[in-house]
């Protein structure tokens, strides 16, 4: 699309609405946004650049009310989402490092949104409206379905994507403590004597590479599932250790500790498997590895340790 030039001068009625509904509310909304995110944020919106896209709609006469509604919609969504994801505000502050909220027209071709959405540009969180949809579905621009892809696609140098980090925080970090405790109990060890290595960065890198290959069968939402799937592989090990009575049979427990003398379990993705089509367990140099190929990641997770007794 060709960007429209800003309005040279807004009518008196529109300027009054901008003053009464937006300018008089801006500082309070910036305060709300800053308190919510725990950092000082600014809202930088040029009403004259927004008005040409009114399409004889809501914003034509009520531009200030429209802008205010967009900002209020962002605050509402962030408040709701930060209540569900404990590290979201920290992630937003890091990814949107300029700590500026803006409103602009969607320029991508083809458009990424039917009505509105958001992205991150130059460290700023940009609320976006489709060229002919200013004032439509205002409150949805920073919904989870729009905000999370925007944060995930933002430029950055961290080894794990936003979606992966969020999933690890919400679906792995707390849960894995209980898993490690169960393994420790089965082995007669203290929790801090057991090491579970999720190997997230290497797994992430291998899945990124595999996903980019033509015809990849890796699910589209794999990044968000990284934490939960990895936790499930470790949980599957616990289930099979119970099944072969590691905690009840002294001989089996002794055999496990002799074979896995480093009391360390690692998840990893390998190029080829030795004994299975989907996933398997191997022991190497006192370390137990739960492994699969990238193409089979997440498939038949519960079977990953089914061959454990055979290798002790």
Short mmCIF file of C-alpha atoms in Angstrom, two decimals:
data_model
loop_
_atom_site.label_atom_id
_atom_site.label_comp_id
_atom_site.label_asym_id
_atom_site.label_seq_id
_atom_site.Cartn_x
_atom_site.Cartn_y
_atom_site.Cartn_z
CA UNK A 1 0.00 0.00 0.00
CA UNK A 2 0.98 3.63 -0.45
CA UNK A 3 1.05 5.52 2.82
CA UNK A 4 -1.30 8.53 2.88
CA UNK A 5 0.20 11.91 3.78
CA UNK A 6 -0.74 13.34 7.21
CA UNK A 7 -3.64 15.77 7.37
CA UNK A 8 -2.38 19.33 6.95
CA UNK A 9 -4.92 20.61 9.45
CA UNK A 10 -7.67 18.86 11.38
CA UNK A 11 -11.06 20.51 11.70
CA UNK A 12 -11.89 22.36 14.90
CA UNK A 13 -14.36 19.66 15.96
CA UNK A 14 -11.78 16.91 15.45
CA UNK A 15 -9.04 18.89 17.23
CA UNK A 16 -11.39 19.43 20.17
CA UNK A 17 -12.14 15.72 20.34
CA UNK A 18 -8.43 14.92 20.21
CA UNK A 19 -7.76 17.35 23.05
CA UNK A 20 -10.68 16.32 25.25
CA UNK A 21 -10.59 12.56 24.71
CA UNK A 22 -6.94 11.81 23.94
CA UNK A 23 -4.53 14.57 24.98
CA UNK A 24 -6.20 15.04 28.36
CA UNK A 25 -6.02 11.28 28.99
CA UNK A 26 -2.58 10.51 27.59
CA UNK A 27 -0.52 11.05 30.75
CA UNK A 28 -2.89 8.93 32.84
CA UNK A 29 -2.84 6.11 30.29
CA UNK A 30 0.96 6.28 30.11
CA UNK A 31 1.02 5.98 33.90
CA UNK A 32 -1.28 2.95 33.80
CA UNK A 33 0.86 1.31 31.13
CA UNK A 34 4.08 2.04 33.02
CA UNK A 35 2.72 0.70 36.31
CA UNK A 36 1.48 -2.43 34.58
CA UNK A 37 4.82 -3.14 32.89
CA UNK A 38 7.03 -1.99 35.75
CA UNK A 39 9.05 0.38 33.56
CA UNK A 40 8.48 3.93 32.30
CA UNK A 41 6.63 3.78 28.99
CA UNK A 42 5.53 6.55 26.62
CA UNK A 43 2.70 6.64 24.09
CA UNK A 44 3.72 8.35 20.84
CA UNK A 45 0.83 8.79 18.40
CA UNK A 46 0.44 11.46 15.71
CA UNK A 47 -3.31 12.14 15.25
CA UNK A 48 -2.72 13.96 11.95
CA UNK A 49 -1.04 10.86 10.51
CA UNK A 50 -3.91 8.61 11.66
CA UNK A 51 -6.89 10.71 10.56
CA UNK A 52 -6.52 10.24 6.74
CA UNK A 53 -7.46 6.56 7.18
CA UNK A 54 -10.87 7.31 8.74
CA UNK A 55 -12.84 6.01 5.71
CA UNK A 56 -15.85 8.04 6.89
CA UNK A 57 -15.96 5.88 9.99
CA UNK A 58 -15.66 6.31 13.75
CA UNK A 59 -12.37 8.22 13.62
CA UNK A 60 -13.53 10.86 11.14
CA UNK A 61 -15.19 12.98 13.82
CA UNK A 62 -14.03 11.19 17.00
CA UNK A 63 -10.33 10.73 16.35
CA UNK A 64 -9.32 11.38 19.96
CA UNK A 65 -11.86 8.87 21.26
CA UNK A 66 -10.62 6.33 18.74
CA UNK A 67 -6.96 6.74 19.71
CA UNK A 68 -7.84 6.53 23.39
CA UNK A 69 -9.79 3.33 22.79
CA UNK A 70 -6.80 1.71 21.06
CA UNK A 71 -4.51 2.49 24.00
CA UNK A 72 -7.09 1.35 26.54
CA UNK A 73 -7.47 -1.87 24.57
CA UNK A 74 -3.74 -2.52 24.78
CA UNK A 75 -3.70 -1.92 28.53
CA UNK A 76 -6.66 -4.24 29.05
CA UNK A 77 -5.08 -7.04 27.03
CA UNK A 78 -1.69 -6.69 28.74
CA UNK A 79 -3.32 -6.72 32.15
CA UNK A 80 -5.23 -9.88 31.28
CA UNK A 81 -2.27 -11.67 29.71
CA UNK A 82 0.22 -10.71 32.43
CA UNK A 83 -2.13 -12.35 34.91
CA UNK A 84 -1.82 -15.61 32.96
CA UNK A 85 1.90 -15.48 32.15
CA UNK A 86 4.11 -14.45 35.04
CA UNK A 87 7.13 -13.42 32.97
CA UNK A 88 5.25 -11.61 30.19
CA UNK A 89 5.92 -8.06 31.38
CA UNK A 90 9.64 -8.82 31.66
CA UNK A 91 9.63 -10.21 28.12
CA UNK A 92 7.75 -7.20 26.73
CA UNK A 93 10.15 -4.75 28.38
CA UNK A 94 13.12 -6.64 26.96
CA UNK A 95 11.81 -7.15 23.42
CA UNK A 96 10.19 -3.70 23.15
CA UNK A 97 13.29 -2.05 24.58
CA UNK A 98 12.36 1.48 23.47
CA UNK A 99 9.39 1.31 25.87
CA UNK A 100 7.20 3.22 23.43
CA UNK A 101 3.67 2.38 22.28
CA UNK A 102 2.60 3.71 18.89
CA UNK A 103 -0.38 3.47 16.54
CA UNK A 104 0.10 3.12 12.79
CA UNK A 105 -1.36 1.71 9.59
CA UNK A 106 -0.45 -1.82 8.50
CA UNK A 107 1.82 -1.48 5.46
CA UNK A 108 2.71 -5.13 4.81
CA UNK A 109 1.62 -6.65 1.50
CA UNK A 110 -0.39 -8.79 1.77
CA UNK A 111 -1.75 -7.45 5.08
CA UNK A 112 -1.04 -9.61 8.11
CA UNK A 113 -4.37 -8.76 9.77
CA UNK A 114 -7.99 -8.49 8.66
CA UNK A 115 -8.71 -5.55 10.95
CA UNK A 116 -5.84 -4.86 13.33
CA UNK A 117 -2.85 -6.33 15.11
CA UNK A 118 0.59 -5.34 16.31
CA UNK A 119 4.29 -5.76 15.70
CA UNK A 120 7.64 -4.63 17.09
CA UNK A 121 9.70 -2.15 15.09
CA UNK A 122 12.85 -0.39 16.29
CA UNK A 123 12.09 -1.65 19.79
CA UNK A 124 8.66 0.00 19.80
CA UNK A 125 5.37 -1.85 20.24
CA UNK A 126 3.25 -0.77 17.29
CA UNK A 127 -0.52 -1.16 17.37
CA UNK A 128 -1.62 -1.54 13.76
CA UNK A 129 -4.88 -1.13 11.89
CA UNK A 130 -5.65 -2.35 8.38
CA UNK A 131 -5.85 0.44 5.80
CA UNK A 132 -9.65 0.44 5.65
CA UNK A 133 -10.34 -0.72 9.21
CA UNK A 134 -9.38 2.15 11.50
CA UNK A 135 -11.61 1.90 14.57
CA UNK A 136 -12.66 -1.72 13.93
CA UNK A 137 -12.00 -4.49 16.50
CA UNK A 138 -9.92 -2.04 18.50
CA UNK A 139 -9.58 -4.14 21.64
CA UNK A 140 -8.20 -7.19 19.78
CA UNK A 141 -5.02 -5.61 18.40
CA UNK A 142 -2.85 -6.87 21.26
CA UNK A 143 -4.76 -10.05 22.01
CA UNK A 144 -2.66 -13.15 22.62
CA UNK A 145 -3.15 -14.27 19.02
CA UNK A 146 -1.65 -11.00 17.76
CA UNK A 147 0.80 -10.00 20.49
CA UNK A 148 2.63 -13.29 20.93
CA UNK A 149 3.51 -13.74 17.23
CA UNK A 150 4.65 -10.09 17.19
CA UNK A 151 6.96 -10.65 20.15
CA UNK A 152 8.15 -13.95 18.72
CA UNK A 153 9.02 -12.40 15.35
CA UNK A 154 10.73 -9.34 16.79
CA UNK A 155 14.47 -9.02 16.09
CA UNK A 156 16.66 -10.30 18.90
CA UNK A 157 19.86 -12.14 19.72
CA UNK A 158 18.64 -14.59 22.35
CA UNK A 159 19.16 -18.29 21.56
CA UNK A 160 15.54 -19.15 22.38
CA UNK A 161 12.49 -17.52 20.83
CA UNK A 162 9.91 -15.64 22.89
CA UNK A 163 7.38 -18.46 22.51
CA UNK A 164 9.92 -21.03 23.63
CA UNK A 165 10.95 -18.98 26.66
CA UNK A 166 7.34 -18.38 27.64
CA UNK A 167 6.48 -22.06 27.32
CA UNK A 168 9.51 -23.10 29.35
CA UNK A 169 8.57 -20.68 32.10
CA UNK A 170 4.92 -21.72 32.26
CA UNK A 171 5.11 -25.43 31.39
CA UNK A 172 8.53 -26.63 32.52
CA UNK A 173 10.29 -24.76 35.30
CA UNK A 174 7.85 -25.47 38.14
CA UNK A 175 6.77 -28.91 36.93
CA UNK A 176 10.29 -30.28 36.55
CA UNK A 177 11.00 -29.83 40.26
CA UNK A 178 8.38 -32.45 41.06
CA UNK A 179 9.72 -34.75 38.37
CA UNK A 180 13.26 -34.52 39.72
CA UNK A 181 11.96 -35.20 43.23
CA UNK A 182 10.24 -38.37 42.04
CA UNK A 183 13.40 -39.63 40.32
CA UNK A 184 15.44 -38.85 43.43
CA UNK A 185 13.00 -40.80 45.61
CA UNK A 186 13.07 -43.80 43.29
CA UNK A 187 16.88 -43.80 43.45
CA UNK A 188 17.16 -43.12 47.17
CA UNK A 189 18.92 -39.83 46.47
CA UNK A 190 18.47 -36.23 47.54
CA UNK A 191 16.91 -33.94 44.94
CA UNK A 192 20.13 -31.99 44.45
CA UNK A 193 21.99 -35.19 43.59
CA UNK A 194 19.87 -35.68 40.46
CA UNK A 195 20.53 -33.62 37.32
CA UNK A 196 17.93 -33.22 34.58
CA UNK A 197 19.29 -31.39 31.54
CA UNK A 198 16.58 -30.24 29.09
CA UNK A 199 19.19 -29.10 26.56
CA UNK A 200 16.80 -26.39 25.37
CA UNK A 201 19.15 -24.32 23.24
CA UNK A 202 20.44 -27.23 21.19
CA UNK A 203 16.93 -28.66 20.80
CA UNK A 204 15.61 -25.27 19.70
CA UNK A 205 18.38 -24.84 17.13
CA UNK A 206 17.83 -28.30 15.66
CA UNK A 207 14.07 -27.85 15.44
CA UNK A 208 14.49 -24.44 13.77
CA UNK A 209 16.72 -26.05 11.14
CA UNK A 210 14.41 -29.02 10.64
CA UNK A 211 11.28 -26.85 10.43
CA UNK A 212 12.82 -24.80 7.62
CA UNK A 213 13.28 -27.90 5.46
CA UNK A 214 10.73 -28.47 2.72
CA UNK A 215 8.01 -30.92 3.70
CA UNK A 216 8.81 -30.80 7.39
CA UNK A 217 6.22 -32.52 9.55
CA UNK A 218 7.08 -30.51 12.65
CA UNK A 219 4.01 -28.83 14.12
CA UNK A 220 3.67 -25.08 13.60
CA UNK A 221 3.39 -24.31 17.32
CA UNK A 222 6.48 -26.29 18.30
CA UNK A 223 8.19 -23.33 19.95
CA UNK A 224 5.43 -22.86 22.50
CA UNK A 225 5.39 -26.61 23.15
CA UNK A 226 9.13 -26.88 23.80
CA UNK A 227 8.77 -26.66 27.58
CA UNK A 228 5.78 -28.98 27.94
CA UNK A 229 7.11 -31.63 25.56
CA UNK A 230 10.50 -31.73 27.24
CA UNK A 231 8.83 -32.07 30.63
CA UNK A 232 6.75 -34.92 29.22
CA UNK A 233 9.86 -36.82 28.12
CA UNK A 234 11.22 -36.68 31.67
CA UNK A 235 7.81 -37.65 33.09
CA UNK A 236 7.77 -40.66 30.77
CA UNK A 237 11.08 -41.75 32.28
CA UNK A 238 9.58 -41.52 35.77
CA UNK A 239 6.63 -43.67 34.71
CA UNK A 240 8.87 -46.36 33.29
CA UNK A 241 11.19 -46.32 36.29
CA UNK A 242 8.14 -47.02 38.43
CA UNK A 243 7.01 -49.73 36.02
CA UNK A 244 10.30 -51.63 36.32
CA UNK A 245 10.23 -51.01 40.09
CA UNK A 246 13.41 -48.98 40.43
CA UNK A 247 12.18 -47.69 43.78
CA UNK A 248 10.98 -51.07 45.11
CA UNK A 249 13.56 -53.57 43.89
CA UNK A 250 16.99 -53.04 45.40
CA UNK A 251 18.69 -54.98 42.62
CA UNK A 252 17.06 -52.89 39.87
CA UNK A 253 17.90 -49.68 41.71
CA UNK A 254 21.50 -50.80 42.10
CA UNK A 255 21.70 -51.68 38.41
CA UNK A 256 20.37 -48.26 37.44
CA UNK A 257 22.87 -46.42 39.63
CA UNK A 258 25.75 -48.53 38.36
CA UNK A 259 24.85 -47.78 34.75
CA UNK A 260 23.89 -44.13 35.30
CA UNK A 261 26.57 -43.39 37.86
CA UNK A 262 26.51 -39.64 37.17
CA UNK A 263 22.81 -39.62 38.12
CA UNK A 264 22.20 -37.35 35.15
CA UNK A 265 19.45 -37.45 32.53
CA UNK A 266 19.67 -35.44 29.30
CA UNK A 267 17.12 -34.89 26.58
CA UNK A 268 18.53 -34.49 23.09
CA UNK A 269 17.68 -34.61 19.41
CA UNK A 270 19.85 -36.88 17.27
CA UNK A 271 20.14 -37.48 13.55
CA UNK A 272 19.36 -41.20 13.73
CA UNK A 273 18.02 -43.63 16.31
CA UNK A 274 19.57 -46.98 17.15
CA UNK A 275 16.66 -49.07 18.38
CA UNK A 276 13.40 -47.29 17.61
CA UNK A 277 11.52 -45.38 14.95
CA UNK A 278 10.28 -42.61 17.26
CA UNK A 279 12.31 -42.21 20.45
CA UNK A 280 14.58 -44.20 22.72
CA UNK A 281 16.75 -44.28 25.81
CA UNK A 282 20.52 -44.83 25.74
CA UNK A 283 23.28 -44.69 28.33
CA UNK A 284 26.68 -43.24 27.53
CA UNK A 285 29.51 -42.58 29.97
CA UNK A 286 27.25 -42.74 33.02
CA UNK A 287 24.63 -40.38 31.57
CA UNK A 288 21.12 -41.46 30.54
CA UNK A 289 19.89 -39.85 27.33
CA UNK A 290 16.27 -39.56 26.24
CA UNK A 291 16.44 -38.95 22.52
CA UNK A 292 14.48 -38.65 19.31
CA UNK A 293 14.96 -37.25 15.83
CA UNK A 294 13.71 -33.77 14.94
CA UNK A 295 11.06 -35.21 12.62
CA UNK A 296 9.70 -37.44 15.42
CA UNK A 297 9.93 -34.87 18.21
CA UNK A 298 6.81 -35.06 20.34
CA UNK A 299 5.66 -38.39 18.88
CA UNK A 300 5.06 -41.39 21.18
CA UNK A 301 6.69 -39.57 24.09
CA UNK A 302 5.47 -42.12 26.63
CA UNK A 303 7.57 -44.82 24.94
CA UNK A 304 10.89 -43.00 25.24
CA UNK A 305 12.15 -45.13 28.16
CA UNK A 306 10.49 -48.41 27.20
CA UNK A 307 13.87 -50.02 26.52
CA UNK A 308 15.42 -48.97 29.83
CA UNK A 309 15.53 -52.41 31.46
CA UNK A 310 17.33 -53.86 28.45
CA UNK A 311 20.30 -51.49 28.76
CA UNK A 312 20.85 -51.57 32.53
#
